[in-house]
């Protein structure tokens, strides 16, 4: 458990881990007797970007602020849709092709809310949460999105 | 006042360090900080954009800075 877990409420779970994410734990955590559906988004490391072979990725997080921003996104999701539990887990460190940088899980009484909220959460996370990805190629490395 | 600025992602590469210390006037704003940093580290101006966070919140240019604030440079994020 990270320090950030102290901030979590009964229906939210935000954590940043330097080791592999546990997808089964994530599903078990959001499941409840009141849930009619769980939507899980699993981000995975792709082997190429714009046709260029990717060797590995490195993720860095500004952890306390990242957790704050995750809380804001979840608060918006609870406002917009009747969802029951929201979980966001993100990796830091070096990840190889096929590994999992992010898992988002949302439970709801009915599937539409879970689908919509899950998509909103990953789309917004990519815009606001202070986490950075460096792509390593055979001939160099680049911080994604840093330059126009 | 003395302020410490945390750097992440490409900002860390530009500063050559995970943080830098600056001396600023007591009533300085985020705008003043960006101006000063861009004088010392012109590569910041080549970024697609960058934000300043104060105490774990995105700050606006007019927001004022205080000596014990946790200040960070937030280059374009790319998580997920």
Coordinates of N, CA and C in Angstrom, one line a residue:
Chain A
X1 N 0.8 -1.2 0.0 CA 0.0 0.0 0.0 C 0.9 1.3 0.0
X2 N 0.5 2.3 -0.8 CA 1.2 3.5 -0.8 C 0.6 4.5 0.2
X3 N 1.3 5.6 0.5 CA 0.8 6.6 1.4 C -0.6 7.1 0.9
X4 N -0.7 7.2 -0.4 CA -1.9 7.8 -1.0 C -3.2 7.0 -0.6
X5 N -3.1 5.8 -0.2 CA -4.3 5.0 0.0 C -5.0 5.5 1.2
X6 N -4.4 6.3 2.1 CA -5.0 6.9 3.2 C -6.1 7.8 2.8
X7 N -6.0 8.5 1.7 CA -6.9 9.4 1.2 C -8.2 8.8 0.6
X8 N -8.1 7.5 0.3 CA -9.2 6.8 -0.4 C -10.4 6.6 0.5
X9 N -11.6 6.8 -0.2 CA -12.8 6.6 0.5 C -13.3 5.2 0.2
X10 N -14.5 4.8 0.7 CA -14.9 3.4 0.5 C -15.2 3.1 -1.0
X11 N -15.6 4.1 -1.7 CA -16.0 3.9 -3.1 C -14.9 4.3 -4.2
X12 N -13.7 4.7 -3.7 CA -12.7 5.1 -4.6 C -11.4 4.5 -4.2
X13 N -10.5 4.2 -5.2 CA -9.2 3.6 -4.9 C -8.2 4.2 -6.0
X14 N -7.3 5.0 -5.6 CA -6.3 5.6 -6.5 C -4.9 5.2 -6.0
X15 N -4.1 4.6 -6.8 CA -2.8 4.3 -6.4 C -1.8 4.3 -7.6
X16 N -0.5 4.5 -7.2 CA 0.5 4.5 -8.2 C 1.6 3.5 -7.7
X17 N 1.9 2.6 -8.5 CA 2.8 1.5 -8.1 C 4.0 1.4 -8.9
X18 N 5.2 1.1 -8.3 CA 6.4 0.9 -9.1 C 6.6 -0.6 -9.5
X19 N 5.5 -1.4 -9.3 CA 5.6 -2.8 -9.6 C 4.3 -3.2 -10.4
X20 N 4.3 -4.4 -11.0 CA 3.1 -4.8 -11.8 C 1.8 -4.7 -11.2
X21 N 0.8 -4.2 -12.0 CA -0.6 -4.0 -11.5 C -1.3 -5.4 -11.5
X22 N -2.2 -5.6 -10.5 CA -2.9 -6.8 -10.4 C -4.4 -6.6 -10.8
X23 N -4.6 -7.1 -12.1 CA -5.9 -6.9 -12.7 C -7.1 -7.6 -11.9
X24 N -6.8 -8.8 -11.5 CA -7.8 -9.5 -10.7 C -8.2 -8.8 -9.4
X25 N -7.2 -8.2 -8.8 CA -7.5 -7.4 -7.5 C -8.4 -6.3 -7.9
X26 N -8.1 -5.6 -9.0 CA -8.9 -4.5 -9.4 C -10.4 -4.8 -9.6
X27 N -10.6 -5.9 -10.3 CA -12.0 -6.4 -10.6 C -12.7 -6.7 -9.2
X28 N -12.0 -7.5 -8.4 CA -12.6 -7.9 -7.1 C -12.9 -6.6 -6.3
X29 N -12.0 -5.6 -6.3 CA -12.2 -4.4 -5.5 C -13.5 -3.6 -5.9
X30 N -13.8 -3.5 -7.2 CA -14.9 -2.7 -7.6 C -16.2 -3.5 -7.5
X31 N -16.1 -4.8 -7.5 CA -17.4 -5.6 -7.5 C -18.1 -5.5 -6.2
X32 N -19.5 -5.4 -6.3 CA -20.3 -5.4 -5.1 C -21.6 -6.0 -5.4
X33 N -22.4 -6.5 -4.4 CA -23.7 -7.1 -4.7 C -24.6 -6.2 -5.4
X34 N -24.4 -4.8 -5.3 CA -25.3 -3.9 -5.9 C -25.0 -3.7 -7.4
X35 N -23.8 -4.2 -7.8 CA -23.3 -3.9 -9.2 C -24.0 -4.8 -10.2
X36 N -24.4 -4.2 -11.3 CA -24.9 -5.0 -12.4 C -23.8 -5.2 -13.5
X37 N -22.8 -4.4 -13.4 CA -21.7 -4.5 -14.4 C -20.5 -3.8 -14.0
X38 N -19.3 -4.3 -14.5 CA -18.0 -3.7 -14.3 C -17.4 -3.4 -15.6
X39 N -16.9 -2.2 -15.8 CA -16.1 -1.9 -17.0 C -14.7 -1.7 -16.6
X40 N -13.8 -2.4 -17.3 CA -12.3 -2.3 -17.0 C -11.6 -1.9 -18.2
X41 N -10.8 -0.8 -18.1 CA -9.9 -0.4 -19.1 C -8.5 -0.8 -18.7
X42 N -7.8 -1.6 -19.6 CA -6.4 -2.0 -19.4 C -5.5 -1.4 -20.4
X43 N -4.7 -0.4 -20.1 CA -3.7 0.1 -21.0 C -2.6 -0.8 -21.1
X44 N -2.1 -1.0 -22.4 CA -0.9 -1.9 -22.6 C 0.2 -1.3 -23.4
X45 N 1.4 -1.7 -23.2 CA 2.5 -1.1 -24.0 C 2.6 -1.7 -25.4
X46 N 2.4 -0.8 -26.4 CA 2.4 -1.2 -27.8 C 3.8 -1.2 -28.3
X47 N 4.0 -2.1 -29.3 CA 5.4 -2.3 -29.8 C 5.8 -1.3 -30.9
X48 N 4.9 -0.3 -31.2 CA 5.4 0.7 -32.2 C 4.6 2.0 -32.0
X49 N 5.2 3.1 -32.4 CA 4.4 4.3 -32.4 C 4.7 5.0 -33.8
X50 N 3.6 5.3 -34.5 CA 3.7 5.9 -35.8 C 4.7 5.1 -36.7
X51 N 4.6 3.8 -36.6 CA 5.5 2.9 -37.5 C 6.9 2.7 -37.0
X52 N 7.2 3.3 -35.9 CA 8.6 3.2 -35.3 C 8.6 2.2 -34.2
X53 N 9.5 1.2 -34.2 CA 9.5 0.2 -33.2 C 9.9 0.7 -31.8
X54 N 9.0 0.4 -30.9 CA 9.2 0.8 -29.5 C 9.8 -0.4 -28.7
X55 N 10.9 -0.1 -28.0 CA 11.6 -1.1 -27.3 C 11.0 -1.3 -25.9
X56 N 10.8 -0.1 -25.2 CA 10.2 -0.1 -23.9 C 9.7 1.3 -23.5
X57 N 9.0 1.4 -22.5 CA 8.5 2.7 -22.0 C 9.0 2.9 -20.6
X58 N 9.1 4.2 -20.2 CA 9.4 4.6 -18.8 C 8.3 5.6 -18.4
X59 N 7.7 5.3 -17.2 CA 6.7 6.2 -16.7 C 7.2 6.9 -15.4
X60 N 7.0 8.2 -15.3 CA 7.3 9.0 -14.1 C 6.1 9.7 -13.7
X61 N 5.9 9.8 -12.4 CA 4.7 10.5 -11.8 C 5.0 11.5 -10.8
X62 N 4.3 12.6 -10.7 CA 4.4 13.5 -9.6 C 3.3 13.0 -8.7
X63 N 3.6 12.1 -7.8 CA 2.6 11.2 -7.2 C 1.5 11.9 -6.4
X64 N 1.9 12.9 -5.4 CA 0.8 13.5 -4.7 C -0.2 14.2 -5.5
X65 N 0.3 15.0 -6.5 CA -0.6 15.7 -7.4 C -1.3 14.8 -8.3
X66 N -0.7 13.7 -8.8 CA -1.4 12.7 -9.6 C -2.6 12.1 -8.9
X67 N -2.4 11.8 -7.6 CA -3.5 11.3 -6.8 C -4.6 12.3 -6.7
X68 N -4.3 13.6 -6.5 CA -5.3 14.7 -6.4 C -6.1 14.8 -7.7
X69 N -5.4 14.7 -8.8 CA -6.0 14.9 -10.1 C -6.9 13.6 -10.4
X70 N -6.5 12.5 -10.0 CA -7.4 11.3 -10.1 C -8.6 11.4 -9.3
X71 N -8.5 12.0 -8.1 CA -9.7 12.2 -7.2 C -10.7 13.2 -7.9
X72 N -10.1 14.2 -8.6 CA -11.0 15.2 -9.3 C -11.8 14.5 -10.4
X73 N -11.1 13.7 -11.1 CA -11.7 13.0 -12.3 C -12.8 12.1 -11.8
X74 N -12.5 11.3 -10.7 CA -13.5 10.4 -10.2 C -14.7 11.2 -9.6
X75 N -14.5 12.3 -9.0 CA -15.6 13.1 -8.5 C -16.5 13.6 -9.6
X76 N -15.9 14.0 -10.7 CA -16.7 14.3 -11.9 C -17.5 13.1 -12.4
X77 N -16.8 12.0 -12.5 CA -17.5 10.8 -12.9 C -18.7 10.4 -12.1
X78 N -18.6 10.6 -10.7 CA -19.7 10.3 -9.8 C -20.8 11.4 -10.0
X79 N -20.4 12.6 -10.4 CA -21.4 13.6 -10.7 C -22.2 13.3 -12.0
X80 N -21.5 12.9 -13.0 CA -22.1 12.7 -14.3 C -22.9 11.4 -14.5
X81 N -22.5 10.4 -13.8 CA -23.1 9.1 -14.0 C -23.4 8.4 -12.7
X82 N -24.4 7.5 -12.7 CA -24.7 6.8 -11.4 C -23.8 5.6 -11.3
X83 N -22.5 5.8 -11.0 CA -21.6 4.7 -10.8 C -21.4 4.4 -9.3
X84 N -20.9 3.2 -9.0 CA -20.8 2.8 -7.6 C -19.4 2.9 -7.0
X85 N -18.4 2.3 -7.8 CA -17.0 2.4 -7.3 C -16.1 2.7 -8.5
X86 N -15.1 3.5 -8.2 CA -14.1 3.9 -9.2 C -12.7 3.6 -8.7
X87 N -11.9 2.9 -9.5 CA -10.5 2.5 -9.2 C -9.6 3.0 -10.3
X88 N -8.5 3.6 -10.0 CA -7.5 4.0 -11.0 C -6.1 3.6 -10.4
X89 N -5.5 2.7 -11.1 CA -4.1 2.3 -10.7 C -3.2 2.6 -11.9
X90 N -2.0 3.2 -11.6 CA -1.1 3.5 -12.6 C 0.3 3.1 -12.2
X91 N 1.1 2.7 -13.2 CA 2.5 2.2 -13.0 C 3.4 3.4 -13.1
X92 N 4.6 3.2 -12.5 CA 5.8 4.0 -12.8 C 6.9 3.0 -13.1
X93 N 8.0 3.6 -13.6 CA 9.2 2.8 -13.9 C 9.2 2.3 -15.3
X94 N 10.1 1.3 -15.6 CA 10.3 0.8 -16.9 C 9.3 -0.3 -17.2
X95 N 8.6 -0.2 -18.4 CA 7.7 -1.3 -18.8 C 8.1 -1.8 -20.2
X96 N 8.0 -3.1 -20.3 CA 8.3 -3.7 -21.6 C 7.0 -3.8 -22.4
X97 N 7.1 -4.1 -23.7 CA 6.0 -4.3 -24.6 C 5.0 -5.4 -24.0
X98 N 3.7 -5.1 -24.0 CA 2.7 -6.0 -23.4 C 2.4 -5.8 -22.0
X99 N 3.3 -5.1 -21.3 CA 3.0 -4.8 -19.8 C 1.9 -3.7 -19.7
X100 N 1.4 -3.6 -18.5 CA 0.2 -2.8 -18.2 C 0.5 -1.5 -17.4
X101 N 0.5 -0.3 -18.1 CA 0.8 0.9 -17.4 C -0.4 1.4 -16.6
X102 N -1.6 1.1 -17.0 CA -2.8 1.7 -16.3 C -4.0 0.7 -16.3
X103 N -4.7 0.7 -15.2 CA -6.0 -0.1 -15.1 C -7.0 0.9 -14.5
X104 N -8.2 0.9 -15.2 CA -9.3 1.7 -14.6 C -10.5 0.8 -14.5
X105 N -11.2 0.8 -13.4 CA -12.3 -0.1 -13.3 C -13.5 0.7 -12.6
X106 N -14.6 0.5 -13.2 CA -15.8 1.2 -12.7 C -17.0 0.2 -12.6
X107 N -17.7 0.3 -11.4 CA -18.8 -0.6 -11.3 C -20.1 0.3 -11.2
X108 N -21.2 -0.2 -11.7 CA -22.5 0.5 -11.7 C -23.6 -0.5 -11.7
X109 N -24.8 0.0 -11.4 CA -26.0 -0.9 -11.4 C -26.3 -1.4 -12.9
X110 N -26.0 -0.5 -13.8 CA -26.3 -0.7 -15.2 C -25.1 -0.4 -16.1
X111 N -24.9 -1.1 -17.2 CA -23.7 -1.0 -17.9 C -23.4 0.3 -18.6
X112 N -24.4 1.0 -19.0 CA -24.2 2.3 -19.8 C -23.3 3.2 -18.9
X113 N -23.7 3.4 -17.7 CA -22.9 4.3 -16.8 C -21.5 3.9 -16.6
X114 N -21.3 2.6 -16.5 CA -19.9 2.0 -16.3 C -19.1 2.3 -17.5
X115 N -19.6 2.0 -18.7 CA -18.9 2.2 -20.0 C -18.5 3.7 -20.1
X116 N -19.5 4.6 -20.0 CA -19.3 6.0 -20.2 C -18.3 6.6 -19.2
X117 N -18.5 6.2 -18.0 CA -17.6 6.8 -16.9 C -16.1 6.3 -17.2
X118 N -16.0 5.0 -17.5 CA -14.6 4.5 -17.7 C -13.9 5.2 -18.8
X119 N -14.7 5.4 -19.9 CA -14.1 6.1 -21.1 C -13.7 7.6 -20.7
X120 N -14.6 8.2 -20.0 CA -14.3 9.6 -19.5 C -13.1 9.6 -18.6
X121 N -12.9 8.7 -17.8 CA -11.8 8.7 -16.8 C -10.5 8.5 -17.6
X122 N -10.4 7.5 -18.5 CA -9.1 7.3 -19.2 C -8.8 8.5 -20.1
X123 N -9.8 9.1 -20.8 CA -9.6 10.2 -21.7 C -9.1 11.4 -20.9
X124 N -9.7 11.7 -19.7 CA -9.4 12.8 -18.9 C -8.0 12.6 -18.2
X125 N -7.7 11.4 -17.8 CA -6.5 11.1 -17.1 C -5.3 11.5 -18.1
X126 N -5.5 11.1 -19.4 CA -4.4 11.4 -20.3 C -4.2 12.9 -20.5
X127 N -5.2 13.7 -20.2 CA -5.1 15.2 -20.4 C -4.6 15.9 -19.1
X128 N -4.9 15.4 -17.9 CA -4.7 16.2 -16.7 C -3.8 15.6 -15.6
X129 N -3.6 14.3 -15.6 CA -2.9 13.7 -14.5 C -1.4 13.8 -14.8
X130 N -0.6 14.3 -13.8 CA 0.8 14.6 -14.0 C 1.6 13.3 -14.0
X131 N 1.6 12.6 -15.1 CA 2.4 11.3 -15.3 C 3.0 11.5 -16.7
X132 N 4.2 11.1 -16.9 CA 4.9 11.2 -18.1 C 5.5 9.9 -18.6
X133 N 5.5 9.8 -20.0 CA 5.9 8.6 -20.6 C 7.0 8.9 -21.5
X134 N 8.1 8.1 -21.4 CA 9.2 8.2 -22.3 C 9.3 7.0 -23.2
X135 N 9.3 7.2 -24.5 CA 9.4 6.0 -25.4 C 10.9 5.8 -25.7
X136 N 11.3 4.5 -25.7 CA 12.7 4.2 -26.1 C 12.6 3.4 -27.4
X137 N 13.4 4.0 -28.4 CA 13.5 3.4 -29.7 C 14.9 2.7 -29.8
X138 N 15.1 2.1 -31.0 CA 16.4 1.5 -31.2 C 17.5 2.6 -31.3
X139 N 17.1 3.8 -31.8 CA 18.1 4.8 -32.0 C 17.9 6.0 -31.1
X140 N 17.2 5.9 -30.0 CA 17.0 7.1 -29.1 C 15.8 7.0 -28.3
X141 N 15.5 8.1 -27.6 CA 14.4 8.1 -26.7 C 13.7 9.5 -26.7
X142 N 12.4 9.5 -26.4 CA 11.7 10.8 -26.4 C 10.6 10.8 -25.4
X143 N 10.4 12.0 -24.7 CA 9.3 12.2 -23.8 C 8.1 12.5 -24.7
X144 N 7.1 11.7 -24.6 CA 5.9 11.8 -25.5 C 5.2 13.1 -25.3
X145 N 4.9 13.8 -26.4 CA 4.1 15.0 -26.4 C 4.8 16.3 -25.9
X146 N 6.1 16.2 -25.6 CA 6.8 17.3 -25.0 C 7.0 18.5 -26.0
X147 N 7.3 18.1 -27.2 CA 7.5 19.1 -28.2 C 6.4 19.2 -29.3
X148 N 6.1 20.4 -29.9 CA 5.0 20.4 -30.8 C 5.4 19.6 -32.1
Chain B
X1 N 12.6 35.9 -1.4 CA 12.3 34.6 -0.8 C 13.0 33.6 -1.7
X2 N 13.4 32.4 -1.0 CA 14.0 31.3 -1.7 C 12.8 30.4 -2.1
X3 N 12.8 29.9 -3.3 CA 11.8 28.9 -3.7 C 12.5 27.7 -4.4
X4 N 11.9 26.6 -4.1 CA 12.4 25.3 -4.7 C 11.4 24.9 -5.8
X5 N 11.9 24.5 -6.9 CA 11.0 24.1 -8.0 C 11.3 22.7 -8.4
X6 N 10.3 21.8 -8.3 CA 10.4 20.4 -8.7 C 10.3 20.3 -10.2
X7 N 11.0 19.3 -10.8 CA 10.9 19.1 -12.3 C 10.6 17.7 -12.6
X8 N 9.8 17.5 -13.6 CA 9.4 16.1 -14.0 C 9.5 16.0 -15.5
X9 N 9.7 14.8 -16.0 CA 9.7 14.5 -17.4 C 10.8 15.3 -18.1
X10 N 10.4 15.9 -19.2 CA 11.5 16.7 -20.0 C 12.0 17.9 -19.2
X11 N 11.2 18.4 -18.3 CA 11.7 19.6 -17.5 C 12.9 19.2 -16.6
X12 N 12.9 17.9 -16.2 CA 14.0 17.4 -15.4 C 15.3 17.4 -16.3
X13 N 15.1 17.0 -17.6 CA 16.2 16.9 -18.5 C 16.7 18.4 -18.8
X14 N 15.8 19.3 -18.9 CA 16.2 20.7 -19.2 C 16.9 21.3 -18.0
X15 N 16.5 21.1 -16.8 CA 17.1 21.6 -15.6 C 18.4 20.8 -15.3
X16 N 18.5 19.6 -15.8 CA 19.6 18.8 -15.5 C 19.6 18.3 -14.0
X17 N 18.4 18.3 -13.5 CA 18.2 18.0 -12.0 C 16.7 17.8 -11.7
X18 N 16.4 17.1 -10.6 CA 15.0 17.0 -10.2 C 14.4 18.2 -9.5
X19 N 15.3 19.2 -9.2 CA 14.8 20.4 -8.6 C 15.8 21.5 -8.8
X20 N 15.3 22.8 -8.8 CA 16.2 23.9 -8.8 C 15.7 24.9 -7.8
X21 N 16.7 25.7 -7.2 CA 16.3 26.7 -6.3 C 16.5 28.1 -6.9
X22 N 15.5 29.0 -6.6 CA 15.6 30.3 -7.2 C 15.3 31.3 -6.1
X23 N 15.9 32.5 -6.3 CA 15.6 33.6 -5.4 C 14.6 34.6 -6.1
X24 N 13.5 34.8 -5.5 CA 12.5 35.7 -6.1 C 12.0 36.7 -5.1
X25 N 11.4 37.8 -5.7 CA 10.8 38.8 -4.8 C 9.6 38.2 -4.1
X26 N 9.3 38.8 -2.9 CA 8.2 38.2 -2.1 C 6.8 38.1 -2.7
X27 N 6.5 39.1 -3.6 CA 5.2 39.1 -4.1 C 5.2 38.5 -5.5
X28 N 6.1 37.6 -5.8 CA 6.2 37.0 -7.2 C 5.0 36.2 -7.5
X29 N 4.7 36.1 -8.8 CA 3.6 35.3 -9.3 C 4.1 34.2 -10.2
X30 N 3.2 33.3 -10.6 CA 3.5 32.2 -11.5 C 4.1 32.8 -12.8
X31 N 3.5 33.9 -13.3 CA 4.0 34.5 -14.5 C 5.4 34.9 -14.3
X32 N 5.8 35.5 -13.2 CA 7.1 36.0 -13.0 C 8.1 34.8 -13.0
X33 N 7.6 33.7 -12.4 CA 8.5 32.5 -12.3 C 8.8 31.9 -13.7
X34 N 7.7 31.9 -14.5 CA 7.9 31.3 -15.9 C 8.9 32.2 -16.6
X35 N 8.8 33.5 -16.5 CA 9.6 34.4 -17.2 C 11.1 34.2 -16.7
X36 N 11.3 34.1 -15.4 CA 12.6 33.9 -14.9 C 13.2 32.6 -15.4
X37 N 12.4 31.5 -15.3 CA 12.9 30.2 -15.7 C 13.3 30.2 -17.2
X38 N 12.4 30.8 -18.0 CA 12.7 30.8 -19.4 C 13.9 31.6 -19.8
X39 N 14.3 32.6 -19.0 CA 15.6 33.3 -19.2 C 16.7 32.3 -18.9
X40 N 16.6 31.6 -17.8 CA 17.7 30.7 -17.4 C 17.7 29.4 -18.2
X41 N 16.5 28.9 -18.7 CA 16.4 27.7 -19.4 C 15.6 27.9 -20.7
X42 N 16.2 28.5 -21.7 CA 15.4 28.9 -22.9 C 14.7 27.7 -23.6
X43 N 15.2 26.4 -23.3 CA 14.6 25.3 -23.9 C 13.1 25.1 -23.5
X44 N 12.8 25.7 -22.3 CA 11.4 25.6 -21.9 C 10.4 26.2 -22.9
X45 N 10.9 27.2 -23.6 CA 10.1 27.9 -24.6 C 9.8 27.0 -25.9
X46 N 10.6 25.9 -26.0 CA 10.4 25.0 -27.2 C 9.4 23.9 -26.9
X47 N 9.0 23.8 -25.6 CA 8.0 22.8 -25.3 C 6.6 23.1 -25.9
X48 N 5.8 22.1 -26.2 CA 4.5 22.3 -26.7 C 3.7 23.2 -25.8
X49 N 3.9 23.0 -24.5 CA 3.3 23.9 -23.4 C 3.9 23.4 -22.1
X50 N 3.7 24.2 -21.0 CA 4.0 23.6 -19.7 C 3.2 24.4 -18.7
X51 N 2.9 23.7 -17.6 CA 2.1 24.4 -16.5 C 3.0 24.5 -15.3
X52 N 2.5 25.3 -14.4 CA 3.2 25.4 -13.1 C 2.1 24.9 -12.1
X53 N 2.5 24.0 -11.2 CA 1.6 23.5 -10.1 C 2.1 24.1 -8.8
X54 N 1.2 24.6 -8.0 CA 1.5 25.1 -6.7 C 0.7 24.3 -5.7
X55 N 1.4 23.6 -4.7 CA 0.8 22.8 -3.7 C -0.2 21.7 -4.3
X56 N 0.3 21.1 -5.4 CA -0.4 20.0 -6.0 C -1.7 20.4 -6.8
X57 N -1.7 21.7 -7.2 CA -2.9 22.1 -8.0 C -2.3 22.9 -9.2
X58 N -2.9 22.8 -10.4 CA -2.5 23.6 -11.5 C -2.7 25.1 -11.1
X59 N -1.7 25.9 -11.4 CA -1.8 27.3 -11.0 C -2.0 28.2 -12.2
X60 N -2.6 29.4 -12.0 CA -2.8 30.4 -13.1 C -1.7 31.4 -13.1
X61 N -1.4 32.1 -14.2 CA -0.3 33.0 -14.3 C -0.3 34.0 -13.2
X62 N -1.5 34.5 -12.8 CA -1.6 35.6 -11.7 C -1.5 35.1 -10.3
X63 N -1.4 33.8 -10.1 CA -1.4 33.2 -8.7 C 0.0 33.6 -8.1
X64 N -0.1 34.0 -6.8 CA 1.2 34.4 -6.1 C 1.8 33.2 -5.5
X65 N 3.2 33.3 -5.3 CA 4.0 32.2 -4.8 C 4.5 32.6 -3.4
X66 N 4.6 31.6 -2.5 CA 5.1 31.8 -1.2 C 6.2 30.9 -0.9
X67 N 7.0 31.3 0.1 CA 8.3 30.6 0.3 C 8.2 29.1 0.5
X68 N 7.1 28.7 1.2 CA 7.1 27.2 1.6 C 6.2 26.5 0.6
X69 N 5.7 27.1 -0.5 CA 4.9 26.4 -1.4 C 5.6 25.3 -2.1
X70 N 4.9 24.2 -2.4 CA 5.5 23.1 -3.2 C 5.2 23.5 -4.7
X71 N 6.3 23.9 -5.4 CA 6.1 24.4 -6.8 C 6.7 23.3 -7.7
X72 N 6.0 23.0 -8.8 CA 6.5 22.1 -9.8 C 6.2 22.5 -11.2
X73 N 7.1 22.2 -12.1 CA 7.0 22.4 -13.5 C 6.3 21.1 -14.1
X74 N 5.2 21.4 -14.8 CA 4.4 20.2 -15.4 C 4.5 20.3 -16.9
X75 N 5.4 19.6 -17.5 CA 5.4 19.6 -19.0 C 4.2 18.8 -19.5
X76 N 3.9 18.8 -20.8 CA 2.8 18.1 -21.3 C 2.7 16.7 -20.8
X77 N 1.5 16.3 -20.2 CA 1.4 15.0 -19.6 C 1.2 13.9 -20.6
X78 N 1.5 12.7 -20.3 CA 1.4 11.6 -21.3 C 1.2 10.3 -20.6
X79 N 0.4 10.3 -19.5 CA 0.1 9.0 -18.8 C -0.9 8.2 -19.6
X80 N -1.2 7.0 -19.0 CA -2.2 6.1 -19.6 C -1.6 5.1 -20.5

